Amino acid sequence: MQEPTATFRFGNSYAEELLDFYVECDPMAVQEPELLQFNTSLATELGLGLEALASQDLAQIFSGQTLLDGSRPLAQAYAGHQFGGFSPQLGDGRGLLLGEVAGSNGDRRDIALKGSGPTVFSRGGDGKAAVGAVLREYLIGEAMHCLGIPTTRALAAVATGELVYRERPLPGAILTRVAASHIRVGTFQFFAARQRWDQVRQLANYAIERHDPQISTGHDNDPERYLALLQAVSERQAALIANWMLVGFIHGVMNTDNMAISGETIDYGPCAFMESFSPEAVFSSIDQQGRYAYKNQPQIAQWNLTRLAETLLPLIDEDDPEGAVPKVEAILNDFIPHYEELWLAGAQKKLGLENPTSDIDGDKLLLKDWLNLLELHSVDYTLAWRRLADAADGNLQALEALFPAGNILADWLARWHQRTAQQSASDTAERMRLVNPIYIPRNHLVEEALDSASEGDLQPFEGLLAVLKTPFAERPTLSRYATPAPKEFMDQYETFCGT
Ligand code: AMP
Ligand code: MG
């Protein structure tokens, strides 16, 4: 085989600067890797220069069989609170960081494999991933990106040609993931749990340099810089969760090891987009208590940030960590108000309201009553907003069809029309369509696409992926992709964490 040539060389800042934070490890050997998907536009954006390679070469590279120039595969160490209980050692049990590339804006991005075989962190797991789970992460990540929500992204999916054993044997695959970094709240917890404060400090300094270089107050050990880091992470999370809530996304496993300090959505497992609006919605079969239900996501993010803050206390005040508590509390207490402000601003836009500051309390009430109507009548969350945009320029029919007969919306619509009376109707509708998607990854279509892909037919997957790339532009021929799942499907729908 001819050696593939790439125009870039991997960087290894994590490997070079954070010596105690990983274990080097080679990807497992794979007999017959076969390329399932390659994200050409992302490859171009990253300047990888791999676009012209044959798919067999790409399959070799993105299954870890061929290591590109400068690559130093390693498994990262991290801990984490899972469903509230602390595990002092998790780590990459089925993933490997290959290296880093500088993106077009100069930011460094990780390129990592998932499903590339066991590591020292596998804890009895096989280190593998199934085609369905890999393509699920690929699809939902791209959908999130195209909705404008910060997320890790898939660069490639490669079938291994081998079986992985879950509840039943499944075809195996490896995902290549691109991330602003893979530093998690749990990475800080790993060293804090061992009282290795020098390492926590090293990690915090690395994180600042990589994600928040603007925090340059004083020298390396100036306590203010760690408060500033917490503040920056907290602001990114508030924005991220507001985005999730506005689009109806439920992550499903918001454990501290699944919260990236970059503010990107990471680790798509049993996640889902809500269909009928219900604040209690939860899709993960292992989340029996509903800890990670839709409505709980802001509070859980704050809880996770509190775990991050705890790891930073000894950095903020070495002699009296307890004494630093009020300082971090001030930041943590700001989280929910800040989140609410961002959510409200986004929700006002979704409702088409101009001059969003003129009557905040009135707008809040209008939103609350709108959501109450959706909940009371189990209306599809995505379609409700979208058809409201259509109602803004006179087409009421499609909106009313989502509700039971009997003028249920009349009072609320009268209030909304009054609020928007001074605005141009067509402008309002247009602006609303830019923030209220018509296409989201509908759960039944995702499952259908993954089932077919697992049987070797990628066409439904590629069709769905193509639609989700332009989620705000309605195309009449694609009505199937905008239609909610049949009721029977949602009644029994659960996604499983056994990914
Ligand atoms: P996740 O549920 O993907 O967030 O993973 C939680 C932890 O379990 C992480 O440390 C993973 O590396 C590990 N893990 C999940 N699946 C496997 C697997 N099949 N083999 C080894 N480790 C795994
Ligand atoms: Mg994880």
Coordinates of C-alpha atoms and ligand atoms in Angstrom, one line a residue:
M1 CA 0.0 0.0 0.0
Q2 CA 1.2 3.5 -0.8
E3 CA 1.7 5.6 2.3
P4 CA -0.9 8.3 2.4
T5 CA 0.5 11.8 2.4
A6 CA -1.1 14.5 4.5
T7 CA -0.3 18.2 4.3
F8 CA -0.4 18.7 8.0
R9 CA 1.4 17.4 11.1
F10 CA -0.3 16.6 14.3
G11 CA 0.5 18.7 17.3
N12 CA 0.7 17.1 20.8
S13 CA 0.4 19.8 23.4
Y14 CA -1.6 17.6 25.7
A15 CA 1.0 14.8 25.5
E16 CA 3.9 17.2 26.0
E17 CA 2.5 19.5 28.6
L18 CA 0.5 17.2 30.8
L19 CA 2.7 14.2 31.4
D20 CA 0.7 12.5 34.2
F21 CA -2.6 12.9 32.5
Y22 CA -2.7 9.9 30.1
V23 CA -1.3 6.6 29.1
E24 CA 0.0 6.0 25.7
C25 CA -1.7 3.2 23.8
D26 CA -2.0 2.0 20.3
P27 CA -5.3 1.4 18.5
M28 CA -6.3 -2.2 18.2
A29 CA -5.6 -4.0 14.9
V30 CA -8.6 -4.2 12.6
Q31 CA -8.6 -6.8 9.8
E32 CA -10.9 -5.2 7.2
P33 CA -11.6 -1.5 7.9
E34 CA -14.2 0.0 5.6
L35 CA -15.0 3.7 5.3
L36 CA -18.7 4.3 6.2
Q37 CA -18.7 8.1 6.2
F38 CA -16.1 10.9 5.7
N39 CA -16.9 14.5 6.6
T40 CA -15.2 16.1 3.6
S41 CA -16.3 19.7 4.5
L42 CA -14.9 19.3 8.1
A43 CA -11.7 17.9 6.7
T44 CA -11.4 20.9 4.4
E45 CA -12.1 23.3 7.2
L46 CA -9.4 21.7 9.3
G47 CA -7.0 21.8 6.4
L48 CA -6.1 18.1 6.6
G49 CA -5.4 17.7 2.9
L50 CA -6.8 14.2 2.9
E51 CA -9.8 14.8 0.7
A52 CA -8.2 13.3 -2.4
L53 CA -7.2 10.0 -0.7
A54 CA -8.9 6.8 -1.7
S55 CA -11.5 5.5 0.7
Q56 CA -9.3 2.5 1.6
D57 CA -6.6 4.8 2.7
L58 CA -9.0 6.9 4.8
A59 CA -10.3 3.7 6.3
Q60 CA -6.8 2.8 7.4
I61 CA -6.2 6.2 8.9
F62 CA -9.5 6.6 10.7
S63 CA -9.4 3.1 12.2
G64 CA -6.0 3.9 13.6
Q65 CA -4.2 1.4 11.4
T66 CA -2.1 4.0 9.7
L67 CA -0.8 6.8 12.0
L68 CA -0.3 10.1 10.4
D69 CA 2.7 12.3 10.9
G70 CA 3.2 13.3 14.5
S71 CA 0.4 11.2 15.9
R72 CA 0.9 10.0 19.5
P73 CA -2.2 8.0 20.5
L74 CA -3.0 8.2 24.1
A75 CA -5.9 7.4 26.5
Q76 CA -6.8 10.4 28.8
A77 CA -7.4 9.9 32.5
Y78 CA -10.5 11.3 34.1
A79 CA -12.9 10.7 36.9
G80 CA -16.6 11.6 37.1
H81 CA -19.8 11.8 39.0
Q82 CA -22.2 9.4 37.2
F83 CA -25.8 9.9 38.1
G84 CA -24.6 11.6 41.2
G85 CA -22.2 8.9 42.4
F86 CA -18.4 9.5 42.2
S87 CA -16.1 7.2 40.3
P88 CA -12.5 8.2 41.0
Q89 CA -11.2 6.5 37.8
L90 CA -13.0 6.4 34.5
G91 CA -10.8 7.6 31.6
D92 CA -10.8 6.8 27.9
G93 CA -11.8 3.1 28.0
R94 CA -12.6 2.9 24.3
G95 CA -11.1 6.2 23.0
L96 CA -7.7 7.5 22.0
L97 CA -6.5 11.0 21.3
L98 CA -4.5 10.9 18.1
G99 CA -3.2 14.5 18.2
E100 CA -4.2 18.1 17.6
V101 CA -4.6 20.2 14.5
A102 CA -4.8 23.9 14.1
G103 CA -8.1 24.9 12.5
S104 CA -8.6 27.7 10.0
N105 CA -9.1 30.2 12.9
G106 CA -5.9 29.0 14.6
D107 CA -7.6 27.2 17.4
R108 CA -6.2 23.8 18.2
R109 CA -8.6 20.9 17.9
D110 CA -8.3 17.4 19.1
I111 CA -8.7 14.5 16.7
A112 CA -9.7 11.3 18.6
L113 CA -10.9 7.8 17.9
K114 CA -13.8 6.2 19.8
G115 CA -14.2 2.4 19.6
S116 CA -10.5 1.8 18.9
G117 CA -10.0 -1.0 21.4
P118 CA -9.2 -1.5 25.1
T119 CA -7.0 0.8 27.1
V120 CA -5.8 0.7 30.8
F121 CA -9.0 2.5 31.6
S122 CA -11.4 -0.1 30.0
R123 CA -12.4 -1.6 33.4
G124 CA -13.5 -4.8 31.8
G125 CA -15.2 -3.2 28.8
D126 CA -14.2 -4.3 25.3
G127 CA -13.1 -0.9 24.2
K128 CA -15.3 -1.2 21.1
A129 CA -18.3 0.6 19.6
A130 CA -21.1 -0.5 17.3
V131 CA -22.0 0.9 13.9
G132 CA -25.4 2.2 15.2
A133 CA -23.9 4.1 18.1
V134 CA -21.1 5.5 16.0
L135 CA -23.4 6.8 13.3
R136 CA -25.8 8.1 15.9
E137 CA -23.1 10.3 17.3
Y138 CA -22.1 11.3 13.8
L139 CA -25.6 12.3 12.8
I140 CA -26.7 14.1 16.0
G141 CA -23.4 16.0 16.2
E142 CA -23.8 17.2 12.6
A143 CA -27.4 18.1 13.3
M144 CA -26.4 20.1 16.3
H145 CA -23.6 21.9 14.4
C146 CA -26.0 22.8 11.6
L147 CA -28.5 24.2 14.2
G148 CA -25.7 26.4 15.3
I149 CA -25.1 24.7 18.7
P150 CA -21.5 24.2 19.9
T151 CA -20.6 20.5 19.6
T152 CA -17.8 18.0 19.0
R153 CA -18.1 16.7 15.4
A154 CA -17.5 13.5 13.5
L155 CA -14.8 13.5 10.9
A156 CA -15.1 9.8 9.9
A157 CA -16.9 6.5 10.7
V158 CA -15.2 3.3 9.8
A159 CA -16.7 -0.2 10.0
T160 CA -14.3 -2.7 11.6
G161 CA -15.8 -5.7 9.9
E162 CA -15.9 -7.4 13.3
L163 CA -18.8 -8.0 15.7
V164 CA -19.2 -6.4 19.1
Y165 CA -21.2 -8.1 21.7
R166 CA -24.0 -6.1 23.4
E167 CA -27.5 -7.5 24.2
R168 CA -26.9 -9.1 20.8
P169 CA -24.0 -9.2 18.4
L170 CA -23.7 -6.0 16.4
P171 CA -21.4 -4.8 13.6
G172 CA -18.4 -2.8 15.0
A173 CA -17.2 0.6 14.0
I174 CA -14.8 3.4 15.0
L175 CA -15.7 7.1 15.1
T176 CA -13.2 9.9 14.6
R177 CA -14.2 12.9 16.7
V178 CA -13.0 16.5 16.4
A179 CA -13.3 18.5 19.6
A180 CA -12.1 21.9 20.9
S181 CA -10.6 19.7 23.5
H182 CA -11.5 16.6 25.5
I183 CA -10.9 18.3 28.9
R184 CA -13.9 17.4 31.1
V185 CA -15.0 18.5 34.5
G186 CA -14.0 14.9 35.3
T187 CA -10.4 15.5 34.3
F188 CA -10.1 18.1 37.1
Q189 CA -11.8 15.7 39.5
F190 CA -9.3 12.9 38.7
F191 CA -6.5 14.8 40.3
A192 CA -8.5 16.6 42.9
A193 CA -9.7 13.2 44.2
R194 CA -6.1 12.2 44.7
Q195 CA -5.2 15.6 46.3
R196 CA -2.7 16.2 43.5
W197 CA -3.1 20.0 43.5
D198 CA 0.0 20.6 41.4
Q199 CA -1.6 18.6 38.6
V200 CA -5.0 20.4 39.0
R201 CA -3.1 23.7 38.7
Q202 CA -1.2 22.4 35.7
L203 CA -4.5 21.4 34.0
A204 CA -6.2 24.7 34.9
N205 CA -3.2 26.6 33.4
Y206 CA -3.3 24.4 30.2
A207 CA -7.1 24.9 29.9
I208 CA -6.7 28.7 30.3
E209 CA -4.0 28.8 27.6
R210 CA -6.1 26.7 25.3
H211 CA -9.6 28.0 25.8
D212 CA -9.4 31.3 27.6
P213 CA -6.1 32.9 26.7
Q214 CA -7.7 36.3 27.4
I215 CA -7.3 35.4 31.1
S216 CA -3.9 36.8 31.6
T217 CA -4.2 38.4 35.0
G218 CA -0.9 38.2 36.8
H219 CA 1.4 35.3 36.9
D220 CA 0.6 31.6 36.6
N221 CA -0.4 31.1 40.2
D222 CA -2.5 34.3 40.6
P223 CA -5.7 32.9 42.3
E224 CA -7.9 35.3 40.3
R225 CA -7.2 33.4 37.1
Y226 CA -8.8 30.3 38.4
L227 CA -12.0 32.2 39.3
A228 CA -11.9 33.7 35.8
L229 CA -11.6 30.2 34.4
L230 CA -14.6 29.0 36.4
Q231 CA -16.5 32.1 35.2
A232 CA -15.7 31.4 31.6
V233 CA -16.6 27.7 31.8
S234 CA -19.8 28.7 33.5
E235 CA -20.8 31.2 30.9
R236 CA -20.2 28.8 28.1
Q237 CA -22.3 26.1 29.8
A238 CA -25.1 28.6 30.4
A239 CA -25.1 29.4 26.7
L240 CA -24.9 25.8 25.7
I241 CA -27.8 24.6 27.9
A242 CA -29.9 27.6 26.8
N243 CA -29.3 26.4 23.2
W244 CA -30.3 22.8 24.1
M245 CA -33.4 23.9 25.9
L246 CA -34.5 26.2 23.1
V247 CA -34.2 23.4 20.5
G248 CA -35.7 20.7 22.8
F249 CA -32.5 18.7 23.1
I250 CA -32.1 16.2 26.0
H251 CA -28.5 15.1 26.5
G252 CA -29.5 12.1 28.6
V253 CA -26.2 11.5 30.5
M254 CA -25.0 14.8 31.9
N255 CA -22.4 13.1 34.1
T256 CA -19.4 15.3 35.0
D257 CA -17.2 13.2 32.7
N258 CA -19.5 14.1 29.9
M259 CA -19.3 17.9 30.4
A260 CA -16.5 19.5 28.4
I261 CA -15.0 22.7 29.7
S262 CA -14.8 24.0 26.1
G263 CA -18.6 24.5 26.2
E264 CA -19.2 22.0 23.4
T265 CA -21.8 19.3 23.6
I266 CA -19.9 16.0 24.0
D267 CA -20.6 12.3 24.2
Y268 CA -23.9 11.6 22.5
G269 CA -25.3 8.5 24.1
P270 CA -29.0 8.1 24.9
C271 CA -29.8 11.7 23.8
A272 CA -32.9 12.8 21.9
F273 CA -34.9 15.7 20.6
M274 CA -38.1 16.0 22.4
E275 CA -41.3 15.6 20.3
S276 CA -44.5 16.4 22.3
F277 CA -43.5 19.1 24.7
S278 CA -43.1 17.8 28.2
P279 CA -40.7 19.3 30.7
E280 CA -40.4 15.9 32.4
A281 CA -39.2 14.2 29.2
V282 CA -36.4 11.7 29.6
F283 CA -35.3 9.1 27.1
S284 CA -32.5 7.1 28.8
S285 CA -33.6 3.8 30.1
I286 CA -30.9 3.8 32.7
D287 CA -32.1 7.2 34.1
Q288 CA -34.9 5.7 36.2
Q289 CA -35.1 8.8 38.5
G290 CA -35.3 11.3 35.7
R291 CA -32.2 13.0 37.0
Y292 CA -31.3 14.2 33.5
A293 CA -34.9 15.0 32.4
Y294 CA -35.3 18.0 30.0
K295 CA -36.3 20.5 32.7
N296 CA -33.5 19.5 35.0
Q297 CA -30.7 20.3 32.6
P298 CA -29.9 23.8 33.8
Q299 CA -29.7 22.7 37.5
I300 CA -27.6 19.7 36.6
A301 CA -25.1 21.9 34.7
Q302 CA -24.9 24.1 37.8
W303 CA -24.4 21.0 40.0
N304 CA -21.6 19.9 37.6
L305 CA -20.0 23.3 37.7
T306 CA -20.0 23.1 41.5
R307 CA -18.0 19.9 41.3
L308 CA -15.5 21.8 39.0
A309 CA -15.4 24.7 41.5
E310 CA -14.6 22.3 44.3
T311 CA -11.5 21.2 42.5
L312 CA -10.3 24.8 42.1
L313 CA -10.7 25.9 45.7
P314 CA -7.1 24.9 46.8
L315 CA -5.8 26.8 43.8
I316 CA -7.7 29.9 44.7
D317 CA -6.6 29.9 48.3
E318 CA -3.8 27.5 49.1
D319 CA -3.8 28.1 52.9
D320 CA -7.5 28.2 53.4
P321 CA -9.5 26.5 50.6
E322 CA -12.7 26.8 52.6
G323 CA -12.2 30.6 52.7
A324 CA -12.5 30.6 48.9
V325 CA -16.0 29.2 49.0
P326 CA -17.8 32.6 48.9
K327 CA -15.8 33.6 45.8
V328 CA -16.8 30.6 43.8
E329 CA -20.3 30.7 45.2
A330 CA -20.8 34.1 43.7
I331 CA -20.0 32.7 40.3
L332 CA -22.1 29.6 40.7
N333 CA -25.1 31.6 42.0
D334 CA -24.9 33.7 38.8
F335 CA -25.3 30.6 36.7
I336 CA -29.1 30.2 36.7
P337 CA -29.9 33.9 36.3
H338 CA -27.4 34.1 33.5
Y339 CA -28.9 31.0 31.9
E340 CA -32.4 32.4 32.2
E341 CA -31.4 35.6 30.6
L342 CA -29.9 33.8 27.6
W343 CA -32.9 31.4 27.4
L344 CA -35.3 34.4 27.5
A345 CA -33.5 36.3 24.8
G346 CA -33.5 33.1 22.6
A347 CA -37.2 32.4 23.3
Q348 CA -38.2 36.0 22.5
K349 CA -36.5 35.6 19.1
K350 CA -38.3 32.3 18.6
L351 CA -41.6 34.1 19.3
G352 CA -40.6 36.8 16.8
L353 CA -40.6 39.6 19.3
E354 CA -38.8 42.7 18.3
N355 CA -37.6 45.2 21.0
P356 CA -37.1 42.4 23.4
T357 CA -36.5 44.6 26.4
S358 CA -39.7 46.7 26.2
D359 CA -41.9 44.6 28.5
I360 CA -39.9 41.7 29.9
D361 CA -42.6 40.5 32.3
G362 CA -45.2 40.6 29.6
D363 CA -43.0 38.6 27.3
K364 CA -42.2 36.0 30.0
L365 CA -45.9 35.5 30.6
L366 CA -46.6 35.2 26.9
L367 CA -43.9 32.5 26.7
K368 CA -45.1 30.7 29.8
D369 CA -48.6 30.5 28.5
W370 CA -47.4 29.3 25.1
L371 CA -45.4 26.5 26.6
N372 CA -48.3 25.6 28.9
L373 CA -50.5 25.2 25.9
L374 CA -48.0 23.0 24.2
E375 CA -47.7 20.9 27.3
L376 CA -51.4 20.6 28.0
H377 CA -52.1 19.4 24.5
S378 CA -48.9 17.4 24.0
V379 CA -48.0 19.4 20.9
D380 CA -44.9 18.7 18.9
Y381 CA -42.3 21.2 20.2
T382 CA -40.5 21.8 16.9
L383 CA -43.5 22.1 14.7
A384 CA -45.4 24.3 17.1
W385 CA -42.7 27.1 16.9
R386 CA -42.3 26.6 13.1
R387 CA -46.0 26.8 12.4
L388 CA -46.2 29.8 14.6
A389 CA -43.8 31.5 12.2
D390 CA -46.2 30.6 9.4
A391 CA -49.1 32.1 11.5
A392 CA -47.1 35.3 11.6
D393 CA -47.6 35.8 7.9
G394 CA -51.2 34.7 7.9
N395 CA -51.3 30.9 7.6
L396 CA -53.0 29.9 10.8
Q397 CA -54.2 26.5 9.5
A398 CA -51.1 24.5 10.0
L399 CA -50.6 25.8 13.5
E400 CA -54.2 25.1 14.5
A401 CA -54.0 21.6 13.1
L402 CA -51.4 20.8 15.8
F403 CA -54.0 21.5 18.6
P404 CA -57.3 19.9 19.3
A405 CA -60.3 21.5 17.6
G406 CA -62.2 24.3 19.4
N407 CA -60.4 27.7 19.2
I408 CA -58.0 26.7 21.9
L409 CA -55.3 29.2 20.7
A410 CA -57.5 32.2 20.1
D411 CA -56.9 34.1 23.3
W412 CA -53.2 33.5 23.3
L413 CA -52.9 34.4 19.6
A414 CA -54.7 37.6 20.2
R415 CA -52.2 38.6 22.8
W416 CA -49.3 37.6 20.6
H417 CA -50.7 39.6 17.6
Q418 CA -51.1 42.6 19.9
R419 CA -47.5 42.3 21.0
T420 CA -46.3 42.0 17.4
A421 CA -48.8 44.5 15.9
Q422 CA -46.1 47.2 15.3
Q423 CA -43.9 44.8 13.3
S424 CA -44.0 43.9 9.6
A425 CA -45.7 40.5 9.5
S426 CA -43.5 39.1 6.7
D427 CA -40.3 40.2 8.4
T428 CA -41.4 38.6 11.7
A429 CA -42.2 35.3 9.9
E430 CA -38.9 35.4 8.1
R431 CA -36.9 36.1 11.3
M432 CA -38.8 33.3 13.1
R433 CA -38.0 30.8 10.4
L434 CA -34.3 31.5 10.9
V435 CA -34.4 30.4 14.6
N436 CA -37.2 27.8 14.5
P437 CA -35.9 24.7 12.6
I438 CA -38.3 22.6 10.6
Y439 CA -36.0 19.6 10.6
I440 CA -34.6 18.0 13.7
P441 CA -33.3 14.4 14.0
R442 CA -36.7 12.7 14.6
N443 CA -36.2 9.7 16.8
H444 CA -38.0 7.2 14.5
L445 CA -36.0 8.4 11.5
V446 CA -32.7 8.2 13.3
E447 CA -33.5 4.6 14.4
E448 CA -34.7 3.7 10.9
A449 CA -31.4 5.1 9.4
L450 CA -29.2 3.3 12.0
D451 CA -31.0 0.0 11.6
S452 CA -30.5 0.1 7.8
A453 CA -26.9 1.2 8.2
S454 CA -26.3 -1.8 10.6
E455 CA -27.6 -4.0 7.8
G456 CA -25.3 -2.4 5.3
D457 CA -27.6 0.1 3.6
L458 CA -26.4 3.7 4.2
Q459 CA -28.9 5.4 2.0
P460 CA -31.4 6.3 4.7
F461 CA -28.6 7.6 6.9
E462 CA -27.2 9.8 4.1
G463 CA -30.6 11.1 3.2
L464 CA -31.4 12.1 6.7
L465 CA -27.9 13.7 7.2
A466 CA -28.4 15.7 4.0
V467 CA -31.8 17.1 5.2
L468 CA -30.4 18.0 8.7
K469 CA -27.6 20.1 7.1
T470 CA -30.1 22.8 6.3
P471 CA -32.6 22.6 9.2
F472 CA -34.2 26.0 8.7
A473 CA -35.1 25.8 5.0
E474 CA -38.4 24.0 4.5
R475 CA -38.7 21.9 1.3
P476 CA -42.2 20.7 0.5
T477 CA -40.9 17.4 -0.9
L478 CA -39.3 16.6 2.5
S479 CA -42.5 16.6 4.6
R480 CA -41.7 13.1 5.8
Y481 CA -38.6 14.5 7.7
A482 CA -40.7 17.1 9.5
T483 CA -43.4 14.7 10.6
P484 CA -43.4 13.5 14.3
A485 CA -43.1 9.8 15.1
P486 CA -46.2 7.7 15.2
K487 CA -47.5 7.7 18.8
E488 CA -46.8 3.9 19.2
F489 CA -43.2 4.6 18.5
M490 CA -42.7 7.3 21.1
D491 CA -44.7 5.3 23.7
Q492 CA -42.1 2.6 23.7
Y493 CA -39.0 4.7 22.6
E494 CA -36.0 4.6 24.8
T495 CA -32.4 4.9 23.8
F496 CA -29.8 2.8 25.6
C497 CA -26.6 3.7 27.2
G498 CA -25.0 0.4 26.2
T499 CA -23.3 2.2 23.4
Ligands
AMP1 P1 -19.8 7.0 28.5 O1 -21.0 6.4 29.0 O2 -19.5 6.9 27.0 O3 -19.7 8.5 28.9 O4 -18.6 6.3 29.2 C1 -18.4 6.2 30.6 C2 -17.1 5.5 30.9 O5 -17.2 4.1 30.5 C3 -15.9 6.1 30.1 O6 -14.8 5.9 31.0 C4 -15.8 5.2 28.9 O7 -14.5 5.1 28.4 C5 -16.2 3.8 29.5 N1 -16.7 2.9 28.5 C6 -17.9 3.0 27.9 N2 -18.1 2.0 27.0 C7 -16.9 1.2 27.1 C8 -16.5 0.0 26.4 N3 -17.2 -0.6 25.5 N4 -15.3 -0.4 26.7 C9 -14.5 0.2 27.6 N5 -14.8 1.3 28.3 C10 -16.1 1.8 28.0
MG2 MG -18.4 9.8 28.3

